[in-house]
Backbone as a printed PyTorch tensor [residue, N CA C, xyz], in Angstrom:
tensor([[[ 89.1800, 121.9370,  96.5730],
         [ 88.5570, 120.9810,  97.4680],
         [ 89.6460, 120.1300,  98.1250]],

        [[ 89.4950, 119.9520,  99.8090],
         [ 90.6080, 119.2430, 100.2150],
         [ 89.8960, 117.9400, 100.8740]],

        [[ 90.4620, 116.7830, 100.3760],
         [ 89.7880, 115.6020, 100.3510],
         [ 90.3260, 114.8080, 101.9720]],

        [[ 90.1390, 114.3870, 102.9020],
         [ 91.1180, 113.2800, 104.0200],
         [ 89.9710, 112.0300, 104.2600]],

        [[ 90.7300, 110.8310, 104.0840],
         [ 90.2460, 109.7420, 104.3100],
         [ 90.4800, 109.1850, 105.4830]],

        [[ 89.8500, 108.6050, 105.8030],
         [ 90.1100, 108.1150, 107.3940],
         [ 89.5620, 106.8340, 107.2260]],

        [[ 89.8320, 105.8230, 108.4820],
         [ 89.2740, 104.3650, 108.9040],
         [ 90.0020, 103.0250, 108.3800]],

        [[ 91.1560, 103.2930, 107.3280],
         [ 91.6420, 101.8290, 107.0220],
         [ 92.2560, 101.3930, 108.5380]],

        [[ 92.7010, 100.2340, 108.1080],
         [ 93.7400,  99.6630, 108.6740],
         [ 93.5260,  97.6380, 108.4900]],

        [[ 93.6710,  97.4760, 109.7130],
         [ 93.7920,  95.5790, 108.9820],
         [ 92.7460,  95.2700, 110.0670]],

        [[ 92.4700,  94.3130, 109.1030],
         [ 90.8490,  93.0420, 109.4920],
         [ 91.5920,  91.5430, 108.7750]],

        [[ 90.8500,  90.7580, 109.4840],
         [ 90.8940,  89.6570, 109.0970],
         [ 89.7780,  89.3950, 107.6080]],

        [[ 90.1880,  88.2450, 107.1340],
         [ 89.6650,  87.9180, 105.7990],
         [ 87.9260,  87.8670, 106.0840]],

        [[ 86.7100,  88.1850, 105.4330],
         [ 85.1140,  87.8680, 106.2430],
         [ 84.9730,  89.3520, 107.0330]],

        [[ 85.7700,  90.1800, 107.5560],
         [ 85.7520,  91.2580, 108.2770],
         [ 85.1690,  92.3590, 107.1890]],

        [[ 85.0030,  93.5610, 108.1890],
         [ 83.8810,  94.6980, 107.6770],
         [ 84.8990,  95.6890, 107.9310]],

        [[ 85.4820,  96.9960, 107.2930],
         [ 85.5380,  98.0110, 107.5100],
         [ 84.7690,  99.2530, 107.1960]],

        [[ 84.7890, 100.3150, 107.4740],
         [ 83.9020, 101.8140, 106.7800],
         [ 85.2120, 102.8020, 106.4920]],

        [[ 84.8770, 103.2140, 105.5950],
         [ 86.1840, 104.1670, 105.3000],
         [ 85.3480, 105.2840, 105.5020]],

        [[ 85.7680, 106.7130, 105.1640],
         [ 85.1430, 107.7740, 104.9800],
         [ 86.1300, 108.8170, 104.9030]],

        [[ 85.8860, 109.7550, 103.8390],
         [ 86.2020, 110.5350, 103.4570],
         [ 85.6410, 112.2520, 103.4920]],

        [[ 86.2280, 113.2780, 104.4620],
         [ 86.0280, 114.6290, 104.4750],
         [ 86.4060, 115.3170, 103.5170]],

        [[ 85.2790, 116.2510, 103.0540],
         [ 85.5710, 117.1630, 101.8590],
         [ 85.1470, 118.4670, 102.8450]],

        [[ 85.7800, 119.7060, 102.4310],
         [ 85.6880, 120.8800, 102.4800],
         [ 86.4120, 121.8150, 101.2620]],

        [[ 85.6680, 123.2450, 101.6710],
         [ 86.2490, 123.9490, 100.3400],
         [ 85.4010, 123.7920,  99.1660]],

        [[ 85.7140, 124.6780,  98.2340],
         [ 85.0590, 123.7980,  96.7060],
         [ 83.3210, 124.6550,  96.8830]],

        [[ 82.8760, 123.8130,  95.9810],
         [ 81.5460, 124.6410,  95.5610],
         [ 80.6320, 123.0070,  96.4680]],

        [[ 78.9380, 123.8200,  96.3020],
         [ 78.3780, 122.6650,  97.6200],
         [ 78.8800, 121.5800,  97.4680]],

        [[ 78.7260, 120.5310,  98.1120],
         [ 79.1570, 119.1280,  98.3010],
         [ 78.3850, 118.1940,  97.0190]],

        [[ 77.1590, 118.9080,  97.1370],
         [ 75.8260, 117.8280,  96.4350],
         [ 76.3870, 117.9790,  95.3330]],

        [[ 77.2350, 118.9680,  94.5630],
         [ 77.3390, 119.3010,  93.1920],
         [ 78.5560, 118.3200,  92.7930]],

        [[ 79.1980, 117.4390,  93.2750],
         [ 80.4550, 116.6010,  92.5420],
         [ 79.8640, 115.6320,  92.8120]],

        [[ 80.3500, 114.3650,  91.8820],
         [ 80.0920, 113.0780,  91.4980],
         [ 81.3980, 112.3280,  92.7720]],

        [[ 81.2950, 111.3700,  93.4010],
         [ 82.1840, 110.7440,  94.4630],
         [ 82.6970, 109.5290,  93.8380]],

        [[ 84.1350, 108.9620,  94.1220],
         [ 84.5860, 108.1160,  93.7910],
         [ 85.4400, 107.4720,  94.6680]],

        [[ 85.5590, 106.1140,  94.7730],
         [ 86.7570, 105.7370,  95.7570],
         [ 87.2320, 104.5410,  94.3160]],

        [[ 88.4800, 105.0960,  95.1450],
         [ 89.5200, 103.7360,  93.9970],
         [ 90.8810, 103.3390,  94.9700]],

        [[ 91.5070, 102.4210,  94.7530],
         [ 92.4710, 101.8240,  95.4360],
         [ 93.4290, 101.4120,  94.2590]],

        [[ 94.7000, 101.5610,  94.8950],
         [ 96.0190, 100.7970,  94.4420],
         [ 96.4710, 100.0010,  95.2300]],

        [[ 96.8580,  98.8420,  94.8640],
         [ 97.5940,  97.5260,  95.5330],
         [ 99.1190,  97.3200,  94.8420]],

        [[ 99.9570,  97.3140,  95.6290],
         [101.4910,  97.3720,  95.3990],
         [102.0450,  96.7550,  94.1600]],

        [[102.3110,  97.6150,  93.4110],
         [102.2540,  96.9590,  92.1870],
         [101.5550,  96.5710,  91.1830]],

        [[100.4180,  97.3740,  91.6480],
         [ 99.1200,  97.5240,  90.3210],
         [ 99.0750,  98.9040,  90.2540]],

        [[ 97.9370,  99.2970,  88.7150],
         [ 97.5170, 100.1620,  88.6530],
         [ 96.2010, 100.7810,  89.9020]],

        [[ 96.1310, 101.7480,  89.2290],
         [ 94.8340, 102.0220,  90.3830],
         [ 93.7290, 101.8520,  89.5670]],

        [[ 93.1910, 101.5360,  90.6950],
         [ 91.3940, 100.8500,  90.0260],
         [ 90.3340, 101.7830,  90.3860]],

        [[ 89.1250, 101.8980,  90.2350],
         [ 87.8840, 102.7210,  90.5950],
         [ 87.6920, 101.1920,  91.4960]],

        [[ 86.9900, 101.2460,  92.0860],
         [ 86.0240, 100.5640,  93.2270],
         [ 84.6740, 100.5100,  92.8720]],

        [[ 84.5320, 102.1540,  93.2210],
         [ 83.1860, 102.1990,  92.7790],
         [ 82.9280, 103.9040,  93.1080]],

        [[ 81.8890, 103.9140,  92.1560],
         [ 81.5090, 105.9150,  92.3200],
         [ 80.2180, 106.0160,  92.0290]],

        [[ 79.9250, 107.3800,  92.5980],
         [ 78.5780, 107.9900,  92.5220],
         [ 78.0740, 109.2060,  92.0970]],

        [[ 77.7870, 109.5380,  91.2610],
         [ 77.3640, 110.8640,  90.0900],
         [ 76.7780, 112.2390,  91.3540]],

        [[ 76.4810, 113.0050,  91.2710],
         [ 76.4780, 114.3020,  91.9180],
         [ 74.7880, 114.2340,  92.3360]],

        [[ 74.1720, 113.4900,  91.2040],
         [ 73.0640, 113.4390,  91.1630],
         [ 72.4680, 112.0600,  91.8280]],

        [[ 73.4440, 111.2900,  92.2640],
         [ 72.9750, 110.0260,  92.7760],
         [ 72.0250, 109.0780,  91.6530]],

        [[ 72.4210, 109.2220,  90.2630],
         [ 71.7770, 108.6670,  89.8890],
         [ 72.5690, 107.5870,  89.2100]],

        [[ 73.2730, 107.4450,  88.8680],
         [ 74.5150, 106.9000,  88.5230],
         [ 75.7290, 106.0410,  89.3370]],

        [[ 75.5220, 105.0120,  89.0090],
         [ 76.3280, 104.2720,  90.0070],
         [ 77.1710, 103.6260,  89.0030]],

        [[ 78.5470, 103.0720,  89.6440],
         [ 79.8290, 101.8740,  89.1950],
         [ 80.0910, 101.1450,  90.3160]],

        [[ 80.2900, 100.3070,  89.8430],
         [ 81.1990,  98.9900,  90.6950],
         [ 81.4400,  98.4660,  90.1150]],

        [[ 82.3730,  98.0010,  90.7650],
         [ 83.4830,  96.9500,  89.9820],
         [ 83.0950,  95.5390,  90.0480]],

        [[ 83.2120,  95.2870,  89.3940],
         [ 82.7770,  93.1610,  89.3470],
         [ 82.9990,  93.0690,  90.7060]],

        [[ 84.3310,  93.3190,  90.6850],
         [ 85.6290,  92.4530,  91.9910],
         [ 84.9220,  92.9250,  93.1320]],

        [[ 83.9150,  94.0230,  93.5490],
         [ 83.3350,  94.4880,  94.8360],
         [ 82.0370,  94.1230,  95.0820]],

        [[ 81.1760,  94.2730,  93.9290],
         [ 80.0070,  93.9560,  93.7620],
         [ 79.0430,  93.3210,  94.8730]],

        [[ 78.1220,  93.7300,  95.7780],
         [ 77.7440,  92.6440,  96.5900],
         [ 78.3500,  92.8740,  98.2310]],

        [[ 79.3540,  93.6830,  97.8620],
         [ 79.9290,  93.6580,  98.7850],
         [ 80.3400,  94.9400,  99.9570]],

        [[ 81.1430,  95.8630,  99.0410],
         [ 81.0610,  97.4510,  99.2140],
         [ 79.8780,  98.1500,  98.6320]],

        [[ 79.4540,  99.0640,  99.4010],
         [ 78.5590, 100.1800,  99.3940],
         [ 79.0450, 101.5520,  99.3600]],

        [[ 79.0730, 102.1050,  98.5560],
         [ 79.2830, 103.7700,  98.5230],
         [ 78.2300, 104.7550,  98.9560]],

        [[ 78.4350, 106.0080, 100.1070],
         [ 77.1990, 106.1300, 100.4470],
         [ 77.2460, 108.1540, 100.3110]],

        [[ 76.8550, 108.8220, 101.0200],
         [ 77.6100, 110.0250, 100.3210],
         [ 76.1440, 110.9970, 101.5680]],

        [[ 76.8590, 111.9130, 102.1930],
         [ 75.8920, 112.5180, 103.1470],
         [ 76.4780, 113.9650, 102.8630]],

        [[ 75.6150, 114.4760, 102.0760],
         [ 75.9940, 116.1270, 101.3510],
         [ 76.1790, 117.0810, 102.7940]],

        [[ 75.1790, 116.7630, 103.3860],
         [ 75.0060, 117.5770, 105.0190],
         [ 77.0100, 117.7590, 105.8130]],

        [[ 76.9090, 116.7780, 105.3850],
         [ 78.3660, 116.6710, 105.9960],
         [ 79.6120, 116.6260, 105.7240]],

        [[ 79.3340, 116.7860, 103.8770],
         [ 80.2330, 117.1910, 103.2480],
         [ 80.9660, 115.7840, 103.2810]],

        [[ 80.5270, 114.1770, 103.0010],
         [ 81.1350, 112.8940, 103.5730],
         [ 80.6300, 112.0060, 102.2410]],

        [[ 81.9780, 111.3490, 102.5150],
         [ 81.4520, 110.0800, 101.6240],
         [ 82.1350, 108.9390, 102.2710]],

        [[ 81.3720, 107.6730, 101.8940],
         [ 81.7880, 106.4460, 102.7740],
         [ 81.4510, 105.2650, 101.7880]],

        [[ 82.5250, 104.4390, 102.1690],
         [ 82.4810, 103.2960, 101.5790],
         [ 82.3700, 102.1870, 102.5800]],

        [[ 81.3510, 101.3850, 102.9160],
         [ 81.1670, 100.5090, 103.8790],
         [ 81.5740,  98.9800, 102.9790]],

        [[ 82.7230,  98.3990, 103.5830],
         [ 82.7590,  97.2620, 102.8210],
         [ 83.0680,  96.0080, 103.7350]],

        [[ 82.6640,  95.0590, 103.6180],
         [ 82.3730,  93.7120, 104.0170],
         [ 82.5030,  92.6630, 103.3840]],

        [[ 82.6190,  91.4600, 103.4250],
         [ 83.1650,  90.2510, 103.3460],
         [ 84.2850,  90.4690, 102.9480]],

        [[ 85.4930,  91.2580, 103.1880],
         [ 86.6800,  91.4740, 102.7600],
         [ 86.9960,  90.4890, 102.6260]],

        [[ 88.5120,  90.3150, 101.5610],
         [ 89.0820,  89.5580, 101.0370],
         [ 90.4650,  90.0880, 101.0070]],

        [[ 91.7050,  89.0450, 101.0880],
         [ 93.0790,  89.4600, 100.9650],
         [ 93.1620,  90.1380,  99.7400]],

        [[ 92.5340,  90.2490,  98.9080],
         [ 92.9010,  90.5760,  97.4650],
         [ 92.3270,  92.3870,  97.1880]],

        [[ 91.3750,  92.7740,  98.3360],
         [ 90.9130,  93.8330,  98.7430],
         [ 92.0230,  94.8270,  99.7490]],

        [[ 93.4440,  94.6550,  99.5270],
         [ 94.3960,  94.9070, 100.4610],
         [ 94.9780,  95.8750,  99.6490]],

        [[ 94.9460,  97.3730,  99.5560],
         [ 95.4040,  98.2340,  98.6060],
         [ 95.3760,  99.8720,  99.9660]],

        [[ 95.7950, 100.7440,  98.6460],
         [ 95.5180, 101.6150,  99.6360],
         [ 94.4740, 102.4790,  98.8170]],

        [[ 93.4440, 103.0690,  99.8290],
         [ 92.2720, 103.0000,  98.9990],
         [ 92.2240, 105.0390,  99.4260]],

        [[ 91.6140, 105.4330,  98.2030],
         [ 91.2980, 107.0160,  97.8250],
         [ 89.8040, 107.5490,  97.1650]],

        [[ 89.5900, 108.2630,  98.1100],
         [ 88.3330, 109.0940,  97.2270],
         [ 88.9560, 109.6420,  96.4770]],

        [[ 87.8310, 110.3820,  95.6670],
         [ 87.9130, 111.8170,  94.4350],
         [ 87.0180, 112.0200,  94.0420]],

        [[ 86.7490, 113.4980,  93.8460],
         [ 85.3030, 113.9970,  93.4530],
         [ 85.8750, 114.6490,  92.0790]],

        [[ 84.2170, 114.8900,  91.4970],
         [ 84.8890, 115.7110,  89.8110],
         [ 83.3980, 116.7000,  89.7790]],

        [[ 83.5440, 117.7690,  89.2080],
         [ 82.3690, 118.6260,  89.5400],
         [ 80.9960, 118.6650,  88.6780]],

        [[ 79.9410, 118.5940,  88.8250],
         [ 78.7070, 117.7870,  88.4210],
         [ 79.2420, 116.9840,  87.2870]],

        [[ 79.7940, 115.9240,  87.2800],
         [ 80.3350, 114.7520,  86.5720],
         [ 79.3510, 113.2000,  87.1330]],

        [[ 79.3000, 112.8650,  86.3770],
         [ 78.9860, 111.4520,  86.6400],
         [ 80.1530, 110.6360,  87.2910]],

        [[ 79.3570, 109.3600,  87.3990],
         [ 80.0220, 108.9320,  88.4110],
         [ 81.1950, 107.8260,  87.6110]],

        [[ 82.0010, 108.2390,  86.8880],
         [ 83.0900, 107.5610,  86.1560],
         [ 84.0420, 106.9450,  86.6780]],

        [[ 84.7750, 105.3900,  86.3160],
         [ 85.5580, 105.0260,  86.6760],
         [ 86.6870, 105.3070,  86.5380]],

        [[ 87.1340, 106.3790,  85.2910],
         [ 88.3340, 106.6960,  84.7330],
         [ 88.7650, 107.8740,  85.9710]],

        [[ 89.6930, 107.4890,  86.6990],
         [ 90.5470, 108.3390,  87.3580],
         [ 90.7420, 109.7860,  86.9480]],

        [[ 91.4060, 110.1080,  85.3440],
         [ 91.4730, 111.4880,  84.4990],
         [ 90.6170, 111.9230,  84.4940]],

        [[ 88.9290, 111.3540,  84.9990],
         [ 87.9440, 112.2960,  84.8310],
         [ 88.2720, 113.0370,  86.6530]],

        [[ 88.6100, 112.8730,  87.2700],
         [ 88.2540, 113.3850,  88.3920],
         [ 89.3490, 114.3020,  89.4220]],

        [[ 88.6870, 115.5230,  89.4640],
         [ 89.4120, 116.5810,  90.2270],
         [ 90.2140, 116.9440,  91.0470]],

        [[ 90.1010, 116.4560,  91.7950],
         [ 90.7630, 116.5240,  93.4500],
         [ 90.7560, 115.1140,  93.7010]],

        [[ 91.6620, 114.6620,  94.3950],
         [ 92.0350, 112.9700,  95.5470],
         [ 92.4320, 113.4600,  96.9750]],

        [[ 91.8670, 112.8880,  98.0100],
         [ 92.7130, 112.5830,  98.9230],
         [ 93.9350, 111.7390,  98.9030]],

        [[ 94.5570, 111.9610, 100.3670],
         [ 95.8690, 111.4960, 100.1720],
         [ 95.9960, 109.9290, 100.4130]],

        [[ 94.7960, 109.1580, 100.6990],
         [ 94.5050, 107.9670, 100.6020],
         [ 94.7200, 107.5240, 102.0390]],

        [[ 94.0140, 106.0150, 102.3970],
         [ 94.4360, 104.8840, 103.4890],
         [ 94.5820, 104.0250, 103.4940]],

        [[ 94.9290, 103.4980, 104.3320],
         [ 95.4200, 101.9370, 104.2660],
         [ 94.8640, 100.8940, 104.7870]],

        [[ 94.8870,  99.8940, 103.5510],
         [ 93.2390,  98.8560, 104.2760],
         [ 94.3630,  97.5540, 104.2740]],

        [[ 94.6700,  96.8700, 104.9340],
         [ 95.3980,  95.6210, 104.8930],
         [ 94.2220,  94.6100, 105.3960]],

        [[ 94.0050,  93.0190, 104.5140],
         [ 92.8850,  92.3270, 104.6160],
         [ 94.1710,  90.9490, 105.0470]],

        [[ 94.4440,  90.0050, 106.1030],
         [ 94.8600,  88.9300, 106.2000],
         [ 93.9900,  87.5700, 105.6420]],

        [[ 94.7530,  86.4800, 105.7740],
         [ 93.6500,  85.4570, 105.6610],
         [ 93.8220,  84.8150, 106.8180]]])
């Protein structure tokens, strides 16, 4: 499965971006669990937030909660993270990953394939 993310770049602090992520390859789309996670310079990488294969299963992170939406359109082989009221502290570079009928786990080692990630810069 080959993962490409598209849509970062910089917003002001209160600003909205949509990320989204193309999958092709691999077995159907509906059958992997979706995940986006981000690293910020000098941290580990975090889950964000993910979604089980089955849509039944959701994560988020405290730190997003309220805020980002993970959304996932099998038709198109897409997943998207719509996030809003950004914050400087939301300034990482952010990656899907799918894992195959897996739930929707925050642990990174559970999951298969990553894109090569983008870049979300949040000012204040």
């Amino acid at each position: 499965v080959q993962l490409v993310e598209s849509g970062g770049g910089s917003v002001q602090a209160g600003g909205s971006l949509r990320l989204s992520c193309a999958a092709s390859g691999g077995a159907r789309f509906s059958a992997y669990a979706v995940a986006w996670f981000r690293q910020a310079p000098g941290k580990e990488r975090e889950c964000v937030t993910a979604l089980s294969w089955s849509g039944g299963n959701t994560y988020s992170a405290d730190s997003v909660k309220g805020r980002f939406t993970i959304s996932r359109d099998n038709a198109k082989s897409a997943v998207y993270l719509e996030m809003s009221t950004m914050k400087p502290e939301d300034t990482a570079t952010y990656y899907c990953a799918v894992r195959y009928l897996g739930r929707g786990s925050a642990e990174d080692g559970d999951y298969d394939y990553w894109g090569q990630g983008t870049q979300v810069a949040v000012s204040s």
